[in-house]
């Protein structure tokens, strides 16, 4: 359904329903502070409001400088007034070099601890005539050096200053920014939300671990998650491409390190916050809340009391969502049949029916959260429901592997693929599937003879879990407890890169298991999936969790495609060994006498 509506962000109307947003903190004049925006009652998403940037653009001129500024150069002391300098009082540079090896005269070289070799960087910087070095520690080189606490944050601030000089606004002030934080469902929520907003219609940019988009082109790159300067560049490119909205995931570790301190959020979506409280620094949710503008909106689950308490303390406007509970925006599930979720979205006195093929009906919370943001951006429920119904399976998000051959799908077990990555995600997937387990008496008797032979057998859940050397002992033991208590049959394997340590890792998993003989250990992931496929009956469900390299979208897509091809081939192989083509006619045609 495509219709013309006012693409507005009506914060004033939202506050009347969900409470007022009070200013929670004074705005710092430091270079890393985000200047708040004042949004009108009705604002077109393509028109960003100009903010007062005087406090941010004020820079202290250095008292003395060793270098002499030339035309076209920039002063690092003016751009980063809180930094310190060694072998000089300032660095005047023309641009930032991609690397020391490709540096040109007058460019600024960046030294990243742990990534760059200091000896090679010093030699290249001197040989190519670098103007100076941006670093976190002093290097033994007779070049001016700018010492900062974090080079990534400094580069992000430089990128923001470039955007101010070119457009008069920071990149995050040129479009509507929506950040998503939580333990599970960030990428799914982001893509659901992008689907809703694209149907307004407006151009939407997004950044997830499955890929990036600037609103026009989609990219599955080899680059890791965008943070700091790379995220600033992504926002600038999206704004230049005419995008009205930018949606991006917020990494918990990067949040704690301050990797998003140069970004201001108009909307923050909290997907889940069930981790135990830590005594070592703030939580990721608290760090994300600090990035929300004073007039922003936080979309949070109605059962997440800890996050709601933190939001209330900061005086932010809140919009709650929930599944089968009372909330500002709720999703009432009617049922899940053959992987299709039927439900109803409700907001105040309005409601809309919807069907979703996403993730076998598992990601109900992501659908509700995306619907809540759709309501916050003043979209009708009917349009939100139709947009969510159009979204199909996402790679590695409880993805159902289905064969094109009907006989193969009937004679082989159902296979699901999920990237997992944490015990909490594993528990979420298995708990959701347990409520959808097929009954012992199916509504329809299959025409496949092998499938009919297993009608009397109850459907079971097989879990093939891949562990990695990056999991600690506590995490592995928790995996063992979940395997034993939430699955009927368990197969433990590992990622290809962790085969040498599989025996040691598996012992840690067995520490959380009472009956060690109940878990089958297979070091090779492909053989583990193959064993489960041949041992399961056609009415069973095999859930393959983990075993995917999520370092970058490109590598993740490659691993997911490899597993998908493997599972599709196993389905054909299983169907071919247990059910040969039937030569006789299965249906008799009724012919009346005479």
XYZ file of C-alpha atoms in Angstrom:
594
model
C 0.000 0.000 0.000
C 1.541 3.253 -1.119
C -0.109 6.509 -0.337
C 0.975 10.054 0.288
C 1.194 11.071 3.927
C 2.926 13.865 5.754
C 6.434 12.604 6.558
C 6.673 14.258 9.937
C 8.140 13.615 13.330
C 5.461 14.948 15.672
C 7.207 14.959 19.026
C 4.717 17.388 20.524
C 1.772 15.094 19.853
C 3.701 12.114 21.199
C 4.492 13.926 24.447
C 0.791 14.587 25.009
C 0.204 10.829 25.038
C 3.398 9.512 26.605
C 4.713 12.316 28.835
C 6.893 15.320 28.375
C 10.589 15.276 27.637
C 12.531 17.469 30.051
C 16.067 18.650 29.479
C 18.257 16.239 31.425
C 21.691 17.810 31.235
C 23.485 20.983 30.215
C 25.159 21.052 26.849
C 28.931 21.012 26.950
C 30.913 23.371 24.796
C 33.664 20.813 24.301
C 34.433 19.728 20.792
C 33.008 16.267 21.361
C 29.615 17.476 22.561
C 26.553 16.997 20.362
C 24.514 20.154 19.917
C 20.807 19.504 20.572
C 18.239 20.198 17.901
C 14.874 21.803 18.422
C 12.274 19.993 16.326
C 9.060 21.697 15.317
C 5.688 20.044 15.783
C 5.693 18.933 12.148
C 8.970 18.542 10.284
C 9.554 17.049 6.855
C 12.134 14.283 7.162
C 14.034 15.680 4.165
C 14.480 19.092 5.868
C 16.828 19.036 8.829
C 16.707 21.947 11.233
C 19.726 24.202 11.598
C 21.128 24.242 15.122
C 23.191 26.843 16.892
C 26.762 25.727 16.329
C 28.499 28.739 17.856
C 29.583 26.891 20.979
C 30.936 24.011 18.929
C 32.736 26.073 16.325
C 34.535 28.286 18.848
C 38.171 27.232 18.953
C 41.015 28.647 20.929
C 43.896 29.906 18.866
C 47.218 28.462 20.012
C 49.528 30.942 21.666
C 52.586 29.902 19.682
C 53.046 27.803 16.586
C 56.157 26.311 15.158
C 54.683 25.637 11.736
C 53.511 28.416 9.490
C 50.003 28.060 8.103
C 49.758 28.113 4.337
C 46.799 28.473 2.056
C 44.605 25.369 2.017
C 45.974 23.933 5.277
C 44.077 23.292 8.478
C 45.095 23.753 12.096
C 44.843 20.631 14.213
C 45.040 22.702 17.411
C 41.887 24.567 16.353
C 40.021 21.417 15.371
C 41.042 19.447 18.491
C 41.526 22.065 21.225
C 41.682 19.467 24.023
C 44.614 17.599 22.482
C 48.310 17.964 23.312
C 51.273 18.374 21.022
C 54.839 17.094 21.002
C 57.692 18.537 18.904
C 55.609 21.589 18.183
C 52.532 23.563 19.211
C 50.348 22.710 16.221
C 50.103 20.618 13.065
C 49.026 22.267 9.807
C 47.903 19.671 7.286
C 45.978 19.579 4.029
C 44.210 16.217 4.458
C 44.399 12.874 6.275
C 46.368 10.072 4.634
C 44.750 6.666 4.253
C 48.003 5.076 5.406
C 51.612 6.055 5.964
C 52.688 4.090 2.897
C 50.399 6.150 0.621
C 51.018 9.479 2.372
C 51.611 12.589 0.279
C 53.495 15.729 1.337
C 51.472 17.846 3.741
C 49.107 15.077 4.839
C 48.416 13.928 8.405
C 49.389 10.356 9.300
C 47.399 8.405 11.903
C 49.145 5.857 14.118
C 46.793 3.148 15.436
C 48.233 1.171 18.315
C 48.181 -2.549 17.643
C 47.395 -2.126 13.941
C 50.356 -0.161 12.594
C 54.033 -0.960 12.927
C 55.661 2.094 14.573
C 58.986 1.584 12.809
C 57.458 1.334 9.342
C 55.063 4.223 10.013
C 57.914 6.511 11.141
C 60.018 5.674 8.081
C 57.114 6.168 5.666
C 56.021 9.426 7.322
C 59.527 10.901 7.091
C 60.110 9.647 3.551
C 56.826 10.982 2.169
C 56.956 14.385 3.869
C 54.065 14.013 6.315
C 52.964 17.185 8.082
C 52.568 15.400 11.406
C 51.255 12.353 13.222
C 48.004 11.831 15.112
C 48.705 9.296 17.848
C 47.790 8.102 21.326
C 51.411 7.840 22.468
C 54.608 9.737 21.742
C 56.733 8.274 18.954
C 60.514 8.756 18.591
C 60.341 10.825 15.417
C 61.272 14.491 14.722
C 57.797 15.326 13.427
C 55.018 17.320 15.140
C 52.706 14.922 16.961
C 49.151 15.447 18.198
C 48.503 13.325 21.295
C 44.852 12.318 21.840
C 43.119 9.849 24.137
C 41.492 7.915 21.269
C 42.413 8.277 17.604
C 39.047 6.925 16.408
C 37.145 9.548 18.383
C 39.518 12.255 17.168
C 38.995 11.217 13.538
C 35.237 11.244 14.100
C 35.457 14.796 15.425
C 37.523 15.844 12.415
C 34.922 14.300 10.108
C 32.186 16.224 11.942
C 34.148 19.471 11.583
C 34.557 18.793 7.852
C 30.793 18.409 7.517
C 30.211 21.667 9.431
C 32.633 23.514 7.169
C 31.008 22.131 4.021
C 27.290 22.045 4.908
C 26.979 24.097 8.092
C 25.692 21.060 10.010
C 27.073 17.890 11.510
C 26.202 14.723 9.523
C 23.766 13.501 12.183
C 21.908 16.837 12.029
C 21.207 16.546 8.317
C 18.847 13.572 8.650
C 16.783 11.675 11.194
C 19.051 9.314 13.175
C 17.683 6.104 14.686
C 19.992 3.945 16.822
C 19.220 0.391 17.945
C 20.818 -1.133 21.031
C 20.260 -4.452 22.789
C 21.417 -8.031 23.043
C 19.184 -9.609 20.385
C 17.293 -8.542 17.303
C 19.147 -5.319 16.437
C 19.665 -6.158 12.771
C 16.184 -7.622 12.356
C 14.587 -4.565 13.960
C 16.653 -2.232 11.760
C 15.594 -3.952 8.530
C 11.940 -4.123 9.645
C 12.032 -0.419 10.403
C 13.708 0.388 7.079
C 10.922 -1.486 5.297
C 8.256 0.579 7.084
C 9.873 3.948 6.419
C 10.650 3.168 2.762
C 6.920 2.682 2.171
C 6.126 6.244 3.340
C 7.825 6.653 0.808
C 11.172 8.216 1.698
C 14.804 7.324 1.141
C 16.240 5.320 4.047
C 19.887 4.550 4.808
C 20.856 1.757 7.185
C 23.883 0.024 8.638
C 23.642 -3.549 9.953
C 25.934 -6.546 10.224
C 24.276 -7.928 7.063
C 25.162 -4.902 4.932
C 24.982 -1.143 4.445
C 22.919 1.211 2.321
C 23.135 4.953 1.698
C 19.516 5.068 0.555
C 20.341 4.306 -3.088
C 22.925 1.540 -3.298
C 23.283 -1.536 -1.091
C 26.681 -2.898 -0.160
C 27.898 -6.103 1.473
C 31.408 -4.948 2.295
C 34.376 -6.513 4.010
C 34.486 -3.615 6.471
C 33.566 -4.255 10.086
C 30.861 -2.320 11.917
C 30.870 1.377 11.170
C 31.901 3.516 14.129
C 33.526 6.865 14.692
C 34.808 8.488 11.501
C 33.523 5.687 9.248
C 30.000 6.152 10.628
C 30.308 9.916 10.147
C 31.285 9.334 6.516
C 28.334 6.948 6.092
C 25.924 9.577 7.443
C 27.416 12.263 5.195
C 27.119 10.052 2.118
C 23.534 9.164 3.033
C 22.605 12.828 3.447
C 24.287 13.707 0.145
C 22.314 10.900 -1.517
C 19.063 12.458 -0.323
C 18.299 10.046 2.508
C 15.855 11.385 5.081
C 16.495 8.701 7.722
C 19.555 6.746 8.847
C 19.179 3.561 10.909
C 22.198 1.876 12.481
C 23.050 -0.723 15.094
C 24.940 0.333 18.217
C 27.640 -2.078 19.364
C 27.755 -2.505 23.144
C 31.545 -2.524 23.426
C 31.923 0.501 21.164
C 29.299 2.354 23.204
C 31.267 1.796 26.411
C 34.445 3.071 24.737
C 32.718 6.234 23.574
C 32.788 5.323 19.890
C 29.464 7.085 19.232
C 30.103 10.244 21.262
C 29.994 12.402 18.121
C 26.527 11.137 17.142
C 23.233 12.543 18.400
C 20.164 10.280 18.236
C 16.643 11.417 17.450
C 15.218 7.967 18.244
C 16.732 5.156 20.320
C 15.248 1.654 20.141
C 16.088 -0.765 22.971
C 15.438 -4.310 21.779
C 16.420 -6.220 24.928
C 18.266 -5.504 28.149
C 18.300 -8.706 30.169
C 22.010 -8.871 30.994
C 23.030 -8.746 34.616
C 24.169 -5.415 36.016
C 27.907 -4.840 35.999
C 29.942 -3.090 38.654
C 32.613 -2.185 36.105
C 31.434 0.903 34.286
C 28.076 1.888 32.812
C 25.905 -0.452 30.782
C 25.562 -0.153 27.031
C 21.965 1.056 27.383
C 22.991 3.899 29.716
C 25.725 4.937 27.260
C 23.195 4.896 24.411
C 20.719 6.982 26.404
C 23.392 9.666 26.791
C 23.457 10.018 22.999
C 19.711 10.783 22.752
C 18.895 14.421 22.147
C 16.852 16.316 24.717
C 13.823 16.243 22.421
C 14.369 12.654 21.273
C 12.185 9.591 21.816
C 13.194 6.243 23.346
C 11.291 3.150 22.196
C 11.568 0.458 24.887
C 9.854 -2.792 25.815
C 7.179 -2.326 28.457
C 8.620 -5.212 30.506
C 12.145 -3.728 30.555
C 11.870 -2.051 33.953
C 15.566 -1.356 34.316
C 15.746 0.642 31.086
C 12.485 2.448 31.807
C 13.865 3.533 35.175
C 17.013 4.935 33.538
C 14.923 6.745 30.914
C 12.746 8.277 33.612
C 15.794 9.562 35.485
C 17.004 11.327 32.330
C 13.584 12.836 31.619
C 13.291 11.496 28.066
C 10.083 10.888 26.140
C 9.198 7.174 26.148
C 7.151 5.026 23.791
C 6.641 1.421 24.961
C 6.009 -1.702 22.930
C 5.177 -5.283 23.861
C 4.004 -8.682 22.648
C 0.731 -9.963 24.101
C 0.922 -7.400 26.902
C -0.417 -3.921 27.501
C 1.796 -1.222 25.940
C 1.596 1.966 23.895
C 2.073 -0.171 20.788
C 1.414 -3.894 21.177
C 1.460 -6.937 18.938
C -1.181 -9.505 19.820
C -0.218 -12.853 18.292
C -3.045 -15.073 17.084
C -0.975 -18.064 16.049
C 1.916 -19.444 14.008
C 1.152 -21.984 11.300
C 3.726 -23.313 8.831
C 6.137 -20.549 9.841
C 3.615 -17.744 9.186
C 2.755 -15.490 12.112
C -0.740 -14.019 12.282
C -1.219 -11.102 14.652
C -2.765 -7.718 15.273
C -0.968 -4.430 15.904
C -2.739 -2.171 18.376
C -2.229 1.470 19.308
C -4.769 3.368 21.372
C -8.152 2.741 19.694
C -6.686 1.624 16.361
C -5.691 -1.875 15.233
C -4.547 -3.624 12.062
C -4.195 -7.305 11.150
C -0.933 -8.602 9.729
C 0.885 -11.737 8.632
C 4.640 -12.162 8.872
C 6.921 -14.733 7.244
C 9.945 -13.401 9.119
C 11.966 -15.911 11.131
C 9.251 -18.529 11.573
C 7.310 -16.227 13.898
C 10.216 -15.902 16.336
C 10.983 -12.187 16.054
C 7.717 -10.837 17.405
C 9.496 -8.312 19.640
C 11.392 -6.891 16.640
C 8.130 -6.497 14.727
C 6.528 -4.715 17.691
C 9.516 -2.396 18.148
C 9.550 -1.472 14.451
C 5.799 -0.842 14.576
C 6.303 1.473 17.566
C 8.830 3.578 15.644
C 6.387 3.639 12.740
C 3.771 5.056 15.092
C 6.275 7.605 16.445
C 6.938 8.817 12.898
C 3.202 9.333 12.397
C 2.448 6.431 10.031
C -0.963 4.710 9.935
C -1.193 1.221 11.438
C -2.560 -0.199 8.201
C 0.513 0.930 6.289
C 2.807 -0.385 9.060
C 1.120 -3.806 9.014
C 1.318 -4.083 5.222
C 4.983 -3.087 5.190
C 5.910 -5.683 7.821
C 3.966 -8.359 5.952
C 6.151 -7.825 2.882
C 9.388 -8.688 4.705
C 10.497 -12.295 4.185
C 13.283 -14.422 5.669
C 16.578 -12.708 6.471
C 19.868 -14.604 6.038
C 20.855 -16.351 9.256
C 17.923 -14.993 11.290
C 16.053 -18.199 12.106
C 16.100 -18.764 8.361
C 14.091 -21.740 7.121
C 15.989 -23.770 4.524
C 13.371 -25.027 2.075
C 13.883 -27.180 -1.004
C 12.150 -26.331 -4.266
C 11.117 -29.983 -4.652
C 7.887 -30.752 -2.781
C 8.763 -34.447 -2.300
C 12.132 -33.486 -0.805
C 10.596 -31.058 1.688
C 8.038 -33.672 2.748
C 10.553 -36.492 3.223
C 13.259 -34.511 5.041
C 13.302 -32.722 8.415
C 12.707 -28.995 8.651
C 15.995 -27.094 8.934
C 16.526 -23.662 10.489
C 19.711 -21.588 10.411
C 20.570 -18.859 12.898
C 23.829 -17.032 13.543
C 23.285 -17.187 17.349
C 26.506 -15.970 18.989
C 25.471 -15.927 22.651
C 23.650 -18.163 25.160
C 20.922 -15.547 25.465
C 20.264 -15.684 21.724
C 20.269 -19.485 21.781
C 17.774 -19.543 24.647
C 15.578 -17.029 22.835
C 15.452 -19.120 19.646
C 14.870 -22.501 21.312
C 12.279 -21.119 23.717
C 10.330 -19.551 20.854
C 10.418 -22.748 18.803
C 9.316 -24.934 21.709
C 5.913 -23.240 21.694
C 5.534 -23.943 17.980
C 6.331 -27.643 18.104
C 4.076 -29.695 15.890
C 1.366 -31.742 17.569
C 1.383 -35.536 17.439
C -1.696 -35.525 15.193
C -1.171 -33.339 12.130
C -4.098 -31.542 10.561
C -3.158 -32.804 7.091
C -1.912 -36.297 6.219
C 1.072 -36.084 3.921
C 0.934 -37.725 0.492
C 4.580 -38.766 0.840
C 4.761 -42.416 2.008
C 7.905 -41.925 4.104
C 6.396 -38.924 5.865
C 3.208 -40.898 6.621
C 5.293 -43.618 8.248
C 6.385 -41.154 10.969
C 2.965 -39.659 11.741
C 2.723 -41.456 15.063
C 6.143 -40.205 16.191
C 6.128 -36.914 18.141
C 8.020 -34.041 16.571
C 11.407 -33.371 18.167
C 13.899 -30.521 18.136
C 17.522 -31.214 17.200
C 20.098 -28.574 18.052
C 23.463 -28.435 16.265
C 25.524 -25.872 18.166
C 28.873 -24.529 16.955
C 31.154 -23.130 19.642
C 34.290 -21.057 19.159
C 37.546 -20.379 20.946
C 36.290 -16.875 21.723
C 33.746 -18.228 24.224
C 34.853 -18.235 27.867
C 34.320 -21.123 30.282
C 31.205 -19.640 31.864
C 29.586 -19.094 28.474
C 30.405 -22.644 27.371
C 28.971 -24.143 30.555
C 25.768 -22.159 30.031
C 25.579 -23.529 26.504
C 25.683 -27.019 28.007
C 22.792 -26.316 30.389
C 20.665 -24.924 27.573
C 21.450 -27.844 25.261
C 20.409 -30.379 27.862
C 17.221 -28.659 28.988
C 15.814 -27.076 25.810
C 16.493 -29.566 22.998
C 15.496 -33.209 22.522
C 18.741 -34.147 20.768
C 22.034 -32.263 20.942
C 25.023 -32.234 18.609
C 28.036 -30.175 19.647
C 30.531 -28.972 17.046
C 32.781 -25.965 16.507
C 33.770 -23.335 13.992
C 36.360 -24.436 11.407
C 39.004 -22.194 12.986
C 38.550 -23.783 16.443
C 39.008 -27.472 15.555
C 42.359 -27.763 17.311
C 40.790 -26.665 20.622
C 37.496 -28.528 20.206
C 38.218 -31.177 22.840
C 39.103 -28.591 25.469
C 36.107 -26.412 24.578
C 33.721 -29.365 24.665
C 34.886 -30.267 28.186
C 33.848 -26.789 29.317
C 30.420 -27.320 27.740
C 30.053 -30.674 29.502
C 30.732 -28.959 32.827
C 27.210 -27.575 32.606
C 25.614 -30.908 31.691
C 24.299 -33.612 34.026
C 24.092 -36.431 31.466
C 27.231 -36.121 29.347
C 26.263 -39.091 27.182
C 23.223 -37.201 25.893
C 25.378 -34.864 23.765
C 27.095 -36.062 20.619
C 30.479 -34.463 19.877
C 31.515 -33.950 16.233
C 34.424 -31.604 15.567
C 33.618 -31.010 11.883
C 30.602 -28.734 11.470
C 29.525 -30.152 8.098
C 29.618 -33.742 9.386
C 27.700 -32.751 12.521
C 24.869 -31.246 10.458
C 24.891 -34.264 8.132
C 24.623 -36.702 11.047
C 21.632 -34.844 12.485
C 19.929 -34.684 9.074
C 20.155 -38.462 8.612
C 19.157 -39.293 12.194
C 16.095 -37.006 12.372
C 12.643 -37.931 11.117
C 10.718 -35.849 8.538
C 8.563 -34.317 11.293
C 11.541 -33.134 13.346
C 13.150 -29.685 13.329
C 16.922 -29.241 13.119
C 18.201 -25.889 14.403
C 21.750 -25.023 13.333
C 23.185 -22.343 15.628
C 26.450 -20.468 15.160
C 29.465 -21.405 13.101
C 29.373 -18.100 11.204
C 32.136 -15.509 11.050
C 30.392 -12.209 11.861
C 33.479 -10.013 11.627
C 32.166 -8.335 8.459
C 29.000 -8.520 6.308
C 30.889 -10.119 3.415
C 32.338 -12.995 5.446
C 29.023 -13.518 7.239
C 27.126 -13.792 3.955
C 29.724 -16.228 2.595
C 29.466 -18.548 5.616
C 25.666 -18.385 5.599
C 25.544 -19.249 1.894
C 27.910 -22.171 2.448
C 25.735 -23.566 5.245
C 22.569 -22.988 3.245
C 23.962 -24.940 0.268
C 25.095 -27.723 2.596
C 21.686 -28.033 4.280
C 19.818 -27.958 0.956
C 22.041 -30.731 -0.385
C 21.494 -32.807 2.759
C 17.734 -32.483 2.385
C 17.932 -33.899 -1.146
C 20.278 -36.628 0.019
C 18.033 -37.659 2.916
C 14.918 -37.618 0.736
C 16.683 -39.679 -1.929
C 17.779 -42.414 0.489
C 14.469 -42.840 2.292
C 11.912 -42.120 -0.405
C 12.407 -43.242 -3.982
C 10.156 -41.929 -6.741
C 6.717 -43.520 -6.586
C 5.773 -45.224 -9.848
C 2.152 -46.016 -9.022
C -0.612 -43.431 -8.909
C -1.230 -42.087 -5.426
C -4.711 -40.699 -6.155
C -7.642 -42.606 -7.602
C -10.056 -40.793 -9.877
C -13.658 -41.397 -9.017
C -15.627 -42.639 -12.033
C -19.350 -43.143 -11.474
C -20.951 -46.225 -13.045
C -23.045 -45.888 -16.153
